[in-house]
Amino acid sequence: MAASDQDDDHMPLLGVEPSVEAPPRHDLLAPSGVEAEASQLEAERSLLSRRGSLSNLHDECATTETHQLTLCEKAGTGFAATLMIGMLATVAIVLVAVPAPFGGGTPRCRRAAAIAVAPAGANISQDIVVWSGRGQGGTVYHDWLHVLSLIDYSWRKVKSEADQGKKQQRQPPQQRQQQGPASASAPLWRPAPKPPLPLPHGRWKAAVTTLGTRGMVVHGGDAPDEPGDTVFMSDTWLLDFGHLRWSLAAYTGSGGNRSASSSSSSSSSSSTEEGARVAAPCARHSHTLVSFTDDQGQACVLLFGGHRGDGVLLSDVWKGTVSWPNITWSLLHDPQTGTGQGPAPLPRSGHAAVMLNDSAMLVHGGRSEVYGSFSDVWLFSLADLRWQPVVPATSAQPAPRDLHAAAAYNGKVLVFGGRYGTLYEASRPLGDRWLFDLRSRTWSMLPVRGLSPLPRFLFASTQYTPAGDGAHDRLLVFGGETGGGCALNDAWQLDLVTHRWRQLSLATFASKQCKNLFG
């Protein structure tokens, strides 16, 4: 996917209540067989009907060589409830009061950042942590950690412990495969520096999950040195919630024996640990990580799929057993290497994955260059290490999509947002919510109630349980990209029981075009 280079700035925006009255658009056709979604799609068409072309858009959110703060980071605090009318005749934008919505630590607009919620009990309490992502002009941020308090909803910038004192030089710490102007003819592999540096290279489209109360796990992603490059990473970094300290995971494992130089035909790469060859997932982006606890009580992650550096899509499943800060990798299933038995999902990237009761991983959607976007559901069982397709009992189901989010709760899986359409230029963001009942195998589209986020894809998301007795899970959403190539930096949470949205921080925009569309 060729993502847009425009960043989106700095005009306050809150939720949108879409109208069902909208003129038809030839480039926003509803997918066949998804009639139940028609009203939601029409509402989104109204929102995007004025998006226009951004090909000649001048980005006003450029930073200086001294990295001065953008308007997105300079916005004031204390917005009162306001009603703004005039974006479109059929769309109302509602501003609501959010305690301390802006501050010096507000993240700039970005796509595909890493996100986690530090659970109650960690030293920094229950806060939202955001790191890196892709912003203006294709720049991937190497900035601080951004922390949003779930008490007063204020942002602050925090340096990790390794970042205190003397400034560290950031370089990619593991083997990586590069595509771009300097390597258009062949991938370039760079060996890991020794000893590894203490800070991860900024990136986007990484796989991210939260490991219990301990910290955030970040694997792979795209970490270009310059805008326009594509550098596929294979490293794993662990962020300790207690100290906000980054650690580069040392790899141990089994399940493959190919070296990094031959990984263009393999889903595994290998590194050398004290002379021994160690198998690990190859460099990739747009894959997924989910966390669980195994039968021995060990913290583990499951990695699935993604986009490899040579353009090949993957369908491999890896288990990573974490002994902080080390990971032992084992390959569980891979049709390319003949590992495992039975059918498997088609190779894909940009899918959504959730863990079900520490016993199975559910995968929904994603995208293939050959087959386009998917709407299928698959289950990978940890008991027999087999895939099983889950065929819906009725014809109603979400539109095919990628770059979306999923959350599991009480025997159901909720899907939100994403991108519909194979080509970036002809695609559109989605803002619908669908609920899949695992017992009845039926999909139902949730109605819009109250404020809701703008349609979006390439956003960061995570599921968490708020502190307090009787609290139930939420899906947290941050940033991403909406219509017209406009990036976002707002935060929302969805109650997985009441299915109502709550906005935690305001959105801002950088470009005049985005302000005209949404401001």
C-alpha positions in Angstrom: 0.0 0.0 0.0 1.3 3.4 -0.9 0.2 5.5 2.0 -0.4 9.2 1.7 2.3 11.6 2.6 0.1 14.4 3.8 -0.1 15.0 7.5 -3.2 16.4 9.1 -3.1 19.1 11.5 -4.3 21.2 13.9 -7.9 22.2 14.0 -9.8 20.8 17.0 -12.3 18.2 16.0 -14.5 15.8 17.8 -17.0 13.2 16.9 -19.2 13.1 13.9 -22.8 12.1 13.8 -23.4 11.1 10.2 -26.6 11.7 8.2 -28.2 9.1 6.1 -28.9 11.6 3.4 -25.9 11.8 1.0 -25.4 12.0 -2.8 -24.1 8.9 -4.4 -20.4 8.6 -5.4 -19.0 6.4 -8.1 -15.8 5.6 -6.2 -17.6 4.6 -3.0 -19.6 1.6 -4.2 -20.9 -0.7 -1.5 -19.6 -4.3 -1.8 -22.1 -6.8 -3.1 -23.9 -9.0 -0.6 -23.6 -6.5 2.2 -26.9 -4.8 2.0 -27.2 -4.6 5.8 -24.4 -2.1 5.7 -26.0 0.3 3.3 -27.2 3.0 5.6 -23.8 3.1 7.3 -22.0 3.4 4.0 -24.3 6.2 2.8 -23.5 8.1 6.0 -19.8 7.8 5.3 -20.3 8.9 1.7 -21.8 12.1 3.0 -18.8 12.7 5.2 -16.3 12.2 2.4 -18.2 13.7 -0.5 -16.1 16.9 -0.4 -12.7 15.4 0.2 -11.4 16.3 -3.3 -7.8 15.8 -4.4 -4.8 16.3 -2.2 -2.2 15.8 -4.9 -1.1 19.5 -4.7 -1.7 20.0 -1.1 0.9 22.0 0.8 1.5 20.5 4.3 1.5 23.2 6.9 2.6 20.9 9.7 6.3 20.8 8.8 8.8 21.0 11.6 12.1 22.8 11.5 15.6 21.3 11.6 15.6 22.0 15.3 12.4 19.9 15.7 10.2 22.7 17.0 6.8 21.6 18.1 4.0 21.7 15.6 0.7 23.4 16.1 -0.6 20.0 17.0 1.6 20.0 20.1 1.0 23.7 20.9 -2.8 23.6 21.1 -4.3 25.1 24.3 -6.4 23.5 27.0 -9.8 23.8 28.4 -12.2 23.5 25.5 -15.9 24.0 26.4 -18.8 22.2 24.9 -19.6 23.8 21.5 -21.8 23.0 18.5 -20.3 23.7 15.1 -22.4 23.6 12.0 -21.3 24.1 8.4 -18.8 21.4 7.4 -21.5 19.8 5.3 -25.2 20.4 5.1 -25.9 16.9 6.2 -23.2 16.4 8.8 -23.0 17.9 12.3 -19.7 18.2 14.2 -20.1 18.2 17.9 -17.5 19.5 20.3 -17.8 18.2 23.9 -15.9 19.0 27.0 -12.9 16.8 27.6 -10.8 17.5 30.7 -7.4 19.0 29.6 -7.6 17.8 26.0 -4.3 19.3 24.9 -0.9 19.7 26.5 2.8 19.8 25.7 2.8 16.1 25.3 0.0 15.7 22.7 1.2 13.4 19.9 1.5 14.7 16.4 -0.9 13.3 13.9 0.3 9.8 12.9 -0.6 6.5 11.3 0.1 3.0 12.6 1.7 3.9 15.9 2.4 1.5 18.7 0.0 1.6 21.6 -0.6 -0.1 25.0 -2.4 0.5 28.2 -0.3 0.2 31.4 -2.6 -1.9 33.6 -3.4 -0.9 37.2 -0.5 -1.9 39.4 2.2 -0.6 37.1 4.3 2.3 38.5 2.7 4.7 36.0 -0.8 3.7 36.9 -3.3 2.9 34.2 -2.2 5.2 31.3 -2.2 5.0 27.6 1.3 4.8 26.0 1.8 5.8 22.4 5.1 5.5 20.5 6.4 6.2 17.0 4.2 6.0 13.8 4.2 7.6 10.4 3.4 11.3 10.1 3.9 14.2 7.6 5.8 13.7 4.4 6.3 10.0 5.1 8.4 10.8 8.2 8.5 8.1 10.8 8.7 9.6 14.3 11.6 8.9 16.6 10.0 10.9 19.3 9.3 10.4 23.0 6.8 8.2 24.6 3.4 10.0 24.8 1.3 9.1 27.8 -2.4 9.9 28.2 -3.8 9.8 31.7 -7.0 7.8 32.1 -7.7 10.0 35.2 -7.6 13.5 33.9 -7.2 12.8 30.1 -4.1 15.0 29.8 -1.2 14.1 27.5 2.5 14.3 28.6 5.8 13.4 27.0 8.0 11.0 28.8 11.5 9.8 28.1 12.2 6.2 28.5 14.9 5.4 31.1 17.4 4.5 28.4 16.8 8.0 26.9 17.7 9.9 30.0 20.9 11.9 30.1 23.2 11.7 27.0 21.4 11.6 23.7 21.6 8.1 22.1 22.0 7.6 18.4 19.1 5.6 17.1 19.9 2.9 14.5 18.0 -0.2 13.4 19.2 -2.8 16.0 18.5 -6.1 14.1 18.8 -7.6 10.6 16.6 -5.7 8.3 15.6 -5.8 4.6 15.5 -2.5 2.8 13.6 -1.3 -0.3 13.8 2.2 -1.7 15.9 4.4 -4.0 19.2 2.8 -2.8 18.0 -0.7 -3.2 15.4 -0.9 -5.9 17.0 -3.8 -7.7 17.6 -6.1 -4.7 17.0 -6.2 -1.0 19.8 -5.0 1.2 20.5 -6.9 4.4 22.4 -5.2 7.2 23.9 -7.1 10.1 23.0 -6.2 13.7 25.5 -3.8 15.4 27.2 -5.3 18.5 26.4 -4.5 21.2 22.8 -3.6 20.4 21.7 0.0 21.0 19.3 0.7 23.8 16.6 2.4 21.8 14.4 1.1 19.0 14.4 2.7 15.6 11.2 4.5 14.9 8.7 2.6 12.8 5.1 2.1 11.7 3.0 -1.0 10.8 4.7 -3.0 13.5 2.9 -5.8 15.4 2.2 -4.7 19.0 0.6 -6.4 22.0 0.5 -5.9 25.8 2.1 -8.6 27.9 0.0 -8.7 31.1 1.0 -6.0 33.5 4.7 -6.2 32.5 4.9 -4.2 29.3 4.4 -3.7 25.6 5.9 -6.0 22.9 6.8 -4.5 19.5 7.9 -6.7 16.6 9.1 -5.8 13.1 7.5 -3.0 11.1 8.7 -0.5 8.6 11.6 1.7 9.9 12.9 3.8 7.0 16.0 6.0 7.4 14.4 8.6 5.1 10.9 9.3 3.7 10.4 7.1 0.7 12.4 4.2 1.9 10.9 0.9 3.1 12.9 -1.0 5.6 11.4 -4.3 6.9 12.4 -5.1 10.5 12.7 -8.4 12.3 13.6 -7.2 15.8 11.5 -7.4 19.0 11.5 -4.7 21.6 10.0 -4.8 25.1 8.9 -1.7 27.0 8.8 -2.2 30.7 5.8 -0.3 32.2 7.4 0.0 35.6 10.4 2.0 34.4 9.5 2.9 30.8 12.7 1.2 29.8 13.2 -0.4 26.3 15.0 -3.8 26.0 16.0 -5.5 22.8 14.9 -9.1 23.1 17.5 -11.7 22.6 16.2 -14.6 20.4 16.3 -18.2 21.1 14.2 -20.9 19.4 13.7 -23.6 16.9 11.6 -24.4 13.8 13.7 -23.1 10.9 17.3 -23.2 9.7 17.6 -20.6 7.0 19.9 -17.7 7.3 18.8 -14.1 6.9 20.4 -13.9 3.5 18.1 -16.6 2.2 14.9 -15.4 3.8 13.5 -14.1 0.6 12.2 -17.6 0.1 11.3 -18.3 3.7 9.1 -17.0 6.5 12.0 -17.4 9.0 15.2 -15.6 9.5 18.0 -16.5 11.9 20.5 -14.8 14.0 23.6 -16.0 15.8 23.7 -16.3 19.6 27.1 -17.5 20.9 27.8 -19.4 17.7 24.4 -21.2 17.5 22.0 -20.5 14.7 18.5 -19.4 16.0 15.3 -19.4 14.0 12.9 -16.4 14.3 10.2 -14.8 12.2 11.6 -13.0 9.2 11.5 -9.2 8.7 7.9 -8.0 7.9 5.2 -5.4 8.5 1.4 -5.3 8.7 1.3 -8.5 10.7 -0.3 -9.2 14.1 0.8 -10.2 17.7 -1.6 -11.5 20.4 -0.6 -12.4 23.9 -1.7 -15.3 26.1 -0.6 -17.4 29.1 0.3 -21.1 28.3 -0.4 -24.2 30.3 2.8 -23.8 32.2 1.9 -20.2 33.2 4.4 -18.6 30.9 3.8 -15.4 29.1 3.6 -15.9 25.3 2.8 -14.2 22.1 1.5 -15.6 18.7 2.6 -13.9 15.5 0.7 -14.3 12.2 1.2 -13.3 8.6 2.3 -10.0 7.3 4.1 -8.5 4.3 7.7 -9.6 3.6 10.4 -7.4 2.2 10.4 -9.0 -1.3 6.7 -8.3 -1.6 5.6 -11.8 -0.7 2.7 -12.2 1.8 2.9 -14.7 4.7 0.6 -17.1 6.5 3.0 -18.5 9.1 2.3 -18.8 12.8 5.0 -18.4 15.4 4.9 -18.8 19.2 7.2 -16.6 21.3 7.7 -17.6 24.9 8.9 -14.5 26.8 11.4 -14.7 29.6 12.0 -11.0 30.0 13.8 -9.7 28.1 14.4 -12.8 26.0 12.1 -14.6 23.6 12.2 -18.2 22.5 10.6 -18.6 19.1 9.0 -21.7 17.6 7.3 -22.1 14.3 3.9 -23.7 14.7 2.4 -23.6 11.2 3.6 -22.6 7.8 2.3 -23.9 4.5 5.4 -22.6 2.7 7.7 -24.8 4.6 5.3 -27.7 5.2 5.1 -27.1 8.9 1.8 -28.1 10.5 -1.2 -29.9 9.0 -4.5 -29.0 7.5 -5.8 -26.0 5.6 -4.7 -22.4 6.4 -5.8 -18.9 5.6 -4.5 -17.4 2.4 -1.4 -15.3 3.0 -2.3 -11.7 4.0 -1.4 -8.5 5.6 -3.4 -5.8 7.5 -5.6 -8.4 9.1 -7.0 -8.2 12.7 -6.4 -10.9 15.3 -7.6 -11.5 18.9 -6.9 -14.3 21.5 -9.9 -16.3 22.8 -9.5 -17.7 26.3 -5.8 -18.4 25.9 -6.7 -21.3 23.7 -7.2 -20.1 20.1 -6.4 -17.1 17.9 -9.1 -15.6 15.7 -8.1 -13.8 12.5 -10.4 -11.6 10.5 -10.0 -9.9 7.1 -6.8 -8.5 5.7 -5.6 -8.0 2.2 -3.8 -9.9 -0.6 -2.4 -8.3 -3.8 -4.0 -11.1 -5.8 -7.4 -11.6 -4.1 -8.0 -8.1 -2.7 -9.5 -7.6 0.7 -10.9 -10.4 2.8 -13.9 -10.7 5.1 -13.3 -14.3 6.2 -12.8 -15.6 9.8 -10.3 -18.3 10.9 -9.5 -19.9 14.2 -6.0 -21.3 15.1 -6.2 -23.8 17.9 -3.3 -24.1 20.3 -4.5 -27.6 21.3 -3.9 -29.3 17.9 -2.0 -26.4 16.1 -4.6 -26.5 13.3 -6.5 -23.8 11.4 -10.3 -24.0 11.0 -12.4 -21.7 8.9 -15.5 -20.2 10.6 -18.3 -19.9 8.1 -21.0 -17.5 9.1 -24.5 -19.0 9.4 -26.1 -16.1 7.6 -25.3 -13.9 4.6 -24.9 -10.7 6.6 -21.3 -9.9 7.2 -18.9 -6.9 7.2 -17.5 -5.5 4.0 -14.0 -6.9 3.1 -11.4 -4.8 4.8 -7.8 -4.4 6.1 -6.0 -2.2 8.5 -8.8 -2.4 11.1 -9.2 -3.5 14.7 -10.9 -6.4 16.6 -11.7 -7.1 20.2 -13.1 -10.2 22.0 -15.4 -10.2 24.9 -18.1 -12.5 26.4 -18.1 -15.0 23.5 -18.2 -12.2 20.8 -15.7 -10.5 18.6 -16.2 -6.8 17.6 -14.7 -5.4 14.4 -14.2 -1.7 13.9 -13.1 0.5 11.0 -10.5 -0.3 8.4 -10.1 0.3 4.7 -12.3 -0.9 1.9 -10.8 -1.2 -1.5 -7.7 -2.7 -3.0 -5.9 0.3 -4.4 -5.1 3.2 -2.1 -6.3 5.8 -4.5 -9.7 4.1 -4.9 -10.1 3.0 -1.3 -12.1 4.6 1.5 -12.0 4.5 5.3 -14.7 2.6 7.2 -16.3 3.6 10.5 -18.8 0.8 11.0 -18.9 -1.7 13.9 -19.8 -5.4 13.5 -20.3 -8.0 16.2 -19.6 -11.7 15.5 -21.3 -14.2 17.9 -19.0 -17.2 18.2 -21.8 -19.5 19.4 -24.3 -18.8 16.6 -21.7 -17.8 14.0 -23.7 -14.7 13.0 -22.7 -11.2 12.3 -24.7 -8.1 13.3 -24.0 -4.5 12.5 -24.2 -2.2 15.6 -26.2 1.0 15.2 -24.6 4.4 15.7 -25.5 5.9 19.1 -24.3 9.3 20.1 -20.8 10.5 19.1 -18.6 8.2 17.1 -15.1 8.5 15.7 -14.4 9.5 12.1 -14.1 6.5 9.7 -10.4 5.5 9.7 -7.8 2.9 9.0 -4.1 2.5 10.0 -5.0 3.5 13.5 -3.5 2.1 16.7 -5.7 0.0 18.9 -5.6 -2.2 22.0 -8.1 -3.8 24.3 -7.9 -3.3 28.1 -9.9 -3.6 31.3 -10.3 -0.3 33.3 -9.3 -0.3 36.9 -12.1 -0.8 39.5 -14.5 -3.5 40.5 -17.1 -4.6 38.0 -15.3 -2.8 35.1 -15.6 -4.4 31.7 -13.3 -4.3 28.7 -12.8 -1.4 26.3 -11.4 -1.1 22.8 -9.0 1.9 22.7 -8.4 3.6 19.3 -5.8 6.3 18.5 -5.0 8.3 15.4 -4.9 6.7 11.9 -6.0 8.1 8.6 -9.5 9.2 7.5 -10.9 10.6 4.2 -8.8 12.7 1.9 -5.5 11.3 3.3 -6.0 13.2 6.6 -4.1 11.7 9.5 -5.5 11.9 13.1 -4.3 12.1 16.7 -7.5 11.7 18.6 -8.2 9.0 21.2 -11.4 7.1 21.7 -12.6 4.1 23.7 -15.5 1.8 23.0 -17.3 0.1 25.8 -17.6 -3.6 24.7 -20.8 -4.1 26.7 -22.8 -0.9 26.0 -21.2 -0.4 22.6 -21.0 3.3 23.2 -18.0 5.5 22.3 -16.3 8.0 24.6 -13.8 10.5 23.3 -10.6 10.8 25.4 -8.7 13.5 23.5 -9.5 15.9 20.6 -8.3 15.5 17.0 -6.4 18.3 15.2 -5.5 18.8 11.6 -2.5 20.2 9.7 -3.7 21.0 6.2 -6.2 23.5 4.9 -7.9 20.8 2.9 -8.4 18.7 6.0 -9.7 21.7 7.9 -12.2 22.4 5.2 -13.4 18.7 5.2 -13.6 18.1 8.9 -12.9 21.3 10.8 
